[in-house]
XYZ file of C-alpha atoms in Angstrom:
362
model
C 97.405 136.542 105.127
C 98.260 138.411 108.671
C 98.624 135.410 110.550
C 101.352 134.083 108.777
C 103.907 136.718 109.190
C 103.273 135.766 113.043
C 103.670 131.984 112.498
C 107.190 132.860 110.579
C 107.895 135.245 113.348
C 107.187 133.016 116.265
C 107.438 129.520 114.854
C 109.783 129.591 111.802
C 110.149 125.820 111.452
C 106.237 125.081 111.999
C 103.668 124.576 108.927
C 100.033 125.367 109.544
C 97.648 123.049 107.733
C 95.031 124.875 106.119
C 92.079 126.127 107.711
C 93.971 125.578 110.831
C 95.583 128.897 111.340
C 92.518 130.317 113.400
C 92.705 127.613 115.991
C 96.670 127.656 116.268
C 96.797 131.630 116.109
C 94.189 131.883 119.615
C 96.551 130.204 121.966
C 99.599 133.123 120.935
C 100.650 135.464 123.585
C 98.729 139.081 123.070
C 102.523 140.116 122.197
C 101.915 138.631 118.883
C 99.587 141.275 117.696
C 101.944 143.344 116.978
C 103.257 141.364 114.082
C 99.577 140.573 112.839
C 99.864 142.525 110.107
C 100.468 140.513 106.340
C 100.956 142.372 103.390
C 99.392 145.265 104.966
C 101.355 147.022 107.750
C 99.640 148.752 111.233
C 98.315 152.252 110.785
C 100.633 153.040 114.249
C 102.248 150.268 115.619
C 101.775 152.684 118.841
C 98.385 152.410 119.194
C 99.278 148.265 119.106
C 100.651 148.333 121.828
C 98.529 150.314 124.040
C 95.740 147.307 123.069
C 98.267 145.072 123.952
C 99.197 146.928 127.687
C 95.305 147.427 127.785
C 94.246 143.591 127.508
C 97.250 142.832 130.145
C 96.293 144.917 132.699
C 92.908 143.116 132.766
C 94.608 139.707 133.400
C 94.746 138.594 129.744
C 97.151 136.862 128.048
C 96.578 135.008 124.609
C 94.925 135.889 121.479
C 91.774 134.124 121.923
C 90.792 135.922 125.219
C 89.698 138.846 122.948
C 86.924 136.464 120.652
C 84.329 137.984 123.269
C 84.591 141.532 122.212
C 82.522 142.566 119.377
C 83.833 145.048 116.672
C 82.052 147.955 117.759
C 83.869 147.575 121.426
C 87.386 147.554 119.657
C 86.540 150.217 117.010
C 84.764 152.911 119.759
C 88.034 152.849 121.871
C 90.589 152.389 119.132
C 88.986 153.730 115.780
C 89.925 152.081 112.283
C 93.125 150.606 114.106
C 90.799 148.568 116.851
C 88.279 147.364 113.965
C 91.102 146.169 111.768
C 92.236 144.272 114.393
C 89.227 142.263 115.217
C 88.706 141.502 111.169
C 92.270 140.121 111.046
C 91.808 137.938 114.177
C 88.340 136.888 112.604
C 90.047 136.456 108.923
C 87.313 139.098 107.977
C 90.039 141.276 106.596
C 90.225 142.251 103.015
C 92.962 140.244 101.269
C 95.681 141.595 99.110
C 96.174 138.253 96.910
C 99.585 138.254 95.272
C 99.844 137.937 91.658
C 103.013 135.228 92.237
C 103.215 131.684 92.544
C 105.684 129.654 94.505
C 108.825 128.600 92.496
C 111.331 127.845 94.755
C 112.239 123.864 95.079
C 111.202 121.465 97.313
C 114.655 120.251 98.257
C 115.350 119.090 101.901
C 118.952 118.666 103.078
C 119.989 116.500 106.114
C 123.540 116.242 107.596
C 123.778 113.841 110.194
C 126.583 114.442 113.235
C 126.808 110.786 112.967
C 126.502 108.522 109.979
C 124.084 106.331 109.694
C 124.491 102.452 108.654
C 120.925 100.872 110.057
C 117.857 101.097 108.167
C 115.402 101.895 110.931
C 117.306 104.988 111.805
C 117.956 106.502 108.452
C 113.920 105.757 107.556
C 113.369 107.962 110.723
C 115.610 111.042 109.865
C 113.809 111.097 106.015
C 110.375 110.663 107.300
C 110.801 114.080 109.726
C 112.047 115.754 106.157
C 109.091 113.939 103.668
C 106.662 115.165 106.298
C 108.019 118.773 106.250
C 108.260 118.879 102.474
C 104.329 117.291 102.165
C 103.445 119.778 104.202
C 104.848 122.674 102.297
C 102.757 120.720 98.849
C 99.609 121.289 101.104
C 100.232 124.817 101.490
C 100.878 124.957 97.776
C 97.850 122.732 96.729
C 100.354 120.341 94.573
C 100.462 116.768 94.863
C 104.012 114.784 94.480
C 104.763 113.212 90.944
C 107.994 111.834 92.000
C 110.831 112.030 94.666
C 114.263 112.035 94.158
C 116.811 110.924 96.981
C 120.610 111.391 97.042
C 122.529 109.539 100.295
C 125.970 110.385 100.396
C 128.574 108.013 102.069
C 131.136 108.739 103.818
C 133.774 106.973 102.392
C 134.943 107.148 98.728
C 132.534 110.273 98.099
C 129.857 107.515 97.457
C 126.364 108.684 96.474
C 123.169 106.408 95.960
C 120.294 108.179 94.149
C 116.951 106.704 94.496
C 113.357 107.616 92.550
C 110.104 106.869 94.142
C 107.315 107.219 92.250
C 103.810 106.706 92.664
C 101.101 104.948 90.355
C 99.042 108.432 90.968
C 99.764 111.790 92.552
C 99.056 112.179 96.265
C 100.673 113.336 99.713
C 100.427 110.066 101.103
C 103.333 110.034 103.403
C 102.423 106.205 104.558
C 102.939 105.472 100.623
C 105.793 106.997 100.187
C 107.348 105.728 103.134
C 106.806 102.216 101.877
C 108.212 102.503 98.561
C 111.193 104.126 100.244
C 111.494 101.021 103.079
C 111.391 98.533 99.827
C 114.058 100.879 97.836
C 116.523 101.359 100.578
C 115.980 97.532 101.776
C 118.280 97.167 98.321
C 120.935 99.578 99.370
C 124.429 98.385 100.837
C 124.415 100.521 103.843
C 127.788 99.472 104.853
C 129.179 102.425 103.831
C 127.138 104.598 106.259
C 125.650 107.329 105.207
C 126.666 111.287 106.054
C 124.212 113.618 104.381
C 121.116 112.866 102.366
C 118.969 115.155 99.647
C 115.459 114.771 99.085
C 113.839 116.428 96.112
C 110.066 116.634 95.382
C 108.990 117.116 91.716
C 105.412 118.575 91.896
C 102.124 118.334 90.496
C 99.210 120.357 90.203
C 96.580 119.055 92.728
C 93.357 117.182 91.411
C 89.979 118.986 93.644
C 87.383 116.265 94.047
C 83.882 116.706 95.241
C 83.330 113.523 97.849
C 80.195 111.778 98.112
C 79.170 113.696 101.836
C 78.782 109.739 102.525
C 82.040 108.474 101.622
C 84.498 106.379 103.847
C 87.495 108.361 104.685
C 89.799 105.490 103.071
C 88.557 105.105 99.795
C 89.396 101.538 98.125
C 90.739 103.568 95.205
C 93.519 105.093 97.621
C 94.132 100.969 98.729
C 94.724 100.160 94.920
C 96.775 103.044 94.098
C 98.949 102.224 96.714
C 99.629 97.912 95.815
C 99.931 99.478 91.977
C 102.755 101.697 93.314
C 104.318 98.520 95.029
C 104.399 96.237 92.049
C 105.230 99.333 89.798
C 108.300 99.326 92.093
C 108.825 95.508 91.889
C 109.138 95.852 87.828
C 105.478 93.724 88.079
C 102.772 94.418 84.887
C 99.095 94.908 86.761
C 95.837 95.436 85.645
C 92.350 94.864 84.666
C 90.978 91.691 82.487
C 88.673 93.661 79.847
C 86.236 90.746 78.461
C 85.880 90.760 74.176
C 83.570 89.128 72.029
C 86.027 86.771 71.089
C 85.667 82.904 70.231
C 89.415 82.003 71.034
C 90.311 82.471 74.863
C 93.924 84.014 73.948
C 91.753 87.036 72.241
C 89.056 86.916 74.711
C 90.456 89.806 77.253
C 93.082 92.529 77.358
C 94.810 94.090 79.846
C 93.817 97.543 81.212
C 96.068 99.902 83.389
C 92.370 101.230 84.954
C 89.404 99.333 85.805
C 86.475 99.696 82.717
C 83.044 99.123 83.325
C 81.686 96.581 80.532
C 78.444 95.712 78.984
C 77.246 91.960 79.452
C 77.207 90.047 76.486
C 74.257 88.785 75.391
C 72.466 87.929 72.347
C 70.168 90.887 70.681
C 66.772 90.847 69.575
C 65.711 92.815 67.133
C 61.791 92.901 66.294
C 60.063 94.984 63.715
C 56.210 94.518 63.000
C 55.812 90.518 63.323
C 59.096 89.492 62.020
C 62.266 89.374 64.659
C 65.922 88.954 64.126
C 68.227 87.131 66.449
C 72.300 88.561 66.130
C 73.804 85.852 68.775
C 76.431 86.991 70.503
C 79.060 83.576 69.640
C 81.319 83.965 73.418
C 78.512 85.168 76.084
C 78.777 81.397 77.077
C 82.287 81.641 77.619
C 81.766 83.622 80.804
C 80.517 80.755 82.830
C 82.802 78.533 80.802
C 85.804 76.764 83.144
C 88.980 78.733 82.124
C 92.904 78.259 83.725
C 93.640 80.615 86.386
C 97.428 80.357 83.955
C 96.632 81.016 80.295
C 99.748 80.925 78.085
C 100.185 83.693 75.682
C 100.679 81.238 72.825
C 99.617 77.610 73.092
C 102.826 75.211 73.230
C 102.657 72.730 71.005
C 103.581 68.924 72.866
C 105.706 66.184 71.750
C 104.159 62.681 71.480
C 107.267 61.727 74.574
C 105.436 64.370 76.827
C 101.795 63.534 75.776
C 102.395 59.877 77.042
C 103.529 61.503 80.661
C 99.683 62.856 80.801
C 96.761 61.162 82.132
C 93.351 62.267 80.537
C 90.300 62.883 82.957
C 87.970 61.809 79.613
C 87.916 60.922 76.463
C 85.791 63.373 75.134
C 86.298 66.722 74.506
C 84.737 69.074 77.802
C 84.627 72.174 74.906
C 84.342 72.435 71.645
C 85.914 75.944 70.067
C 84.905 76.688 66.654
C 87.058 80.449 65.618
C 85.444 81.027 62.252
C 82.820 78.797 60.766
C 82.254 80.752 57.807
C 85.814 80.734 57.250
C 88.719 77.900 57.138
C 88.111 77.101 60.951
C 90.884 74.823 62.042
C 88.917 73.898 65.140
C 89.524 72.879 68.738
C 88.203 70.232 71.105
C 89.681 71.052 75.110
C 90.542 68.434 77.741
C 91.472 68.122 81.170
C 94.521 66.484 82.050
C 97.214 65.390 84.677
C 100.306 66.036 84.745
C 103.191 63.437 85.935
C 103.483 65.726 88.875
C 100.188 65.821 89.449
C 99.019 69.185 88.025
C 95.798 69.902 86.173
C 96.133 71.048 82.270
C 93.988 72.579 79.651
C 94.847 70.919 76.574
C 93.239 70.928 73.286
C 93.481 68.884 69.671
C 93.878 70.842 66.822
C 91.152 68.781 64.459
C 93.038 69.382 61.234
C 96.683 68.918 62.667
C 95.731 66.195 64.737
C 98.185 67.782 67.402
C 97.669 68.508 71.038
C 98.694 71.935 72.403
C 98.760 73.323 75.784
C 96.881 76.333 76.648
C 96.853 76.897 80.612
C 97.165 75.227 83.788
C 94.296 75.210 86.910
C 95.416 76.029 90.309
């Protein structure tokens, strides 16, 4: 478009948001007209700049003194040339869209007169260059998949390379600085560092229509960003998924995104005056007390460690059954103390006659 050959000419190291190029083009000088021109050039740049010494002369001097002309005005004193120029300022102009897409890199590179050993400052100089580069995504409507950061030393031709990268594509510069504060806080900085590379690897941007009533900081955006954290840490998250499982080891699975589930409940199925119940064996299990730390695979205890543990009651608070139909082995669960003092789910296995523990209750 026209106004961005004046934003390049005038303010080369400036980035326009979107659908802010209006507002920033009014407070111009009128001088910048003459470079209002995109990928179509001025008819005469001439007749330009008689507009220009016109508009002067009666004591104006920025763009936006000339939104209270209409078109007509502008194109019965200056023809086609005054009526183009009151579409351009109005973005009323027809557009020549370019067939090409941007392919150059998004590649920022820092030298620093002095090196840099302190963590504050060297967060500060790659903040000013993740902003720039986020802003130059924007413009291109991508999202970043994943940064790559080379510090150079300068000693010993030293490099650290670092990869952020986020649990979901965004242009969340708060994220990003984050992950970047917990990657450096690993770095030896006592080589200081000289010059520093920052690479964004792209992604096509995802268009949402919000709800019109939607907070501005979705709790989506919240989750995204601890997922990126403990992605970082080398830490496993996600969802329990509930299944209609007898044994609490295959009662739930993880899930990398939260699944909405049906309740489980028994079904009722009636035809004429006969009914059929299909129970559903683990929709008690739901309200049933469970360890807030399960173990994968119950561990099986010694008779030496089962003496250290003090039973809450002698009888079983649960009765498992995993197969009735089949061989079921059985399992009766009990609460129990610990010699430190900690509370255990145990259970008996009722055909080994051995006691196994299953979890432990914060």
């Amino acid at each position: 478009p026209a106004p961005a050959q004046v934003f390049t000419f005038l303010q080369e190291t400036t980035i326009v948001p979107p659908t802010q190029e209006s507002d920033d083009l009014k407070i111009l000088p009128l001088d910048s007209l003459l470079h209002l021109e995109g990928l179509i050039t001025w008819h005469s740049t001439r007749e330009v700049e008689d507009i220009i010494s016109f508009f002067q002369v009666l004591g104006m001097k920025t763009i936006g003194d000339l939104d209270r002309f209409q078109m007509e005005s502008l194109r019965e004193r200056w023809g086609d040339t005054g009526a183009t120029l009151w579409k351009r300022l109005h973005g009323m102009e027809r557009q020549v869209i370019s067939p090409l897409l941007p392919t150059e890199s998004l590649i920022d590179y820092v030298h620093l007169d002095f090196p840099v050993s302190l963590l504050p400052f060297l967060l500060h100089c790659l903040e000013k260059s993740l902003h720039h580069l986020c802003r130059r995504l924007q413009g291109r409507a991508e999202f970043v998949r994943k940064v790559r950061i080379h510090l150079f030393c300068e000693y010993s031709s030293k490099c650290h390379v670092l990869e952020l990268t986020p649990a979901s594509p965004g242009r969340n510069l708060e994220l990003l600085m984050k992950l970047m504060e917990n990657k450096l806080a690993e770095v030896d900085l006592e080589n200081p560092v000289r010059e520093m590379e920052i690479e964004i690897i792209p992604c096509p941007e995802k268009v949402q229509q919000l709800d019109f009533w939607e907070p501005r900081t979705r709790d989506q955006d919240k989750l995204n960003q601890l997922v990126s954290l403990f992605n970082q840490a080398s830490l496993t998250t996600g969802f329990f998924k509930p299944h209609n499982e007898i044994l609490p080891e295959k009662s739930w699975e993880l899930t990398p995104e939260f699944e909405d589930f049906d309740s489980i409940e028994d079904t009722v199925e009636v035809e004429g005056q006969s009914f059929r119940l299909k129970p559903a064996y683990s929709h008690q299990l739901a309200h049933s007390p469970r360890p807030t730390r399960m173990l994968k695979k119950p561990q099986r205890l010694s008779k030496q460690e089962l003496q250290q543990m003090h039973f809450l009651s002698s009888y079983p608070v649960e009765r498992l059954e995993d197969g009735w139909w089949d061989d079921s082995r059985g399992r009766d669960y009990y609460f129990a103390l610990s010699s430190q003092g900690q509370c255990l789910w145990l259970f008996m296995d009722r055909i080994e006659n051995e006691y196994y523990l299953h979890g432990y209750f914060d």
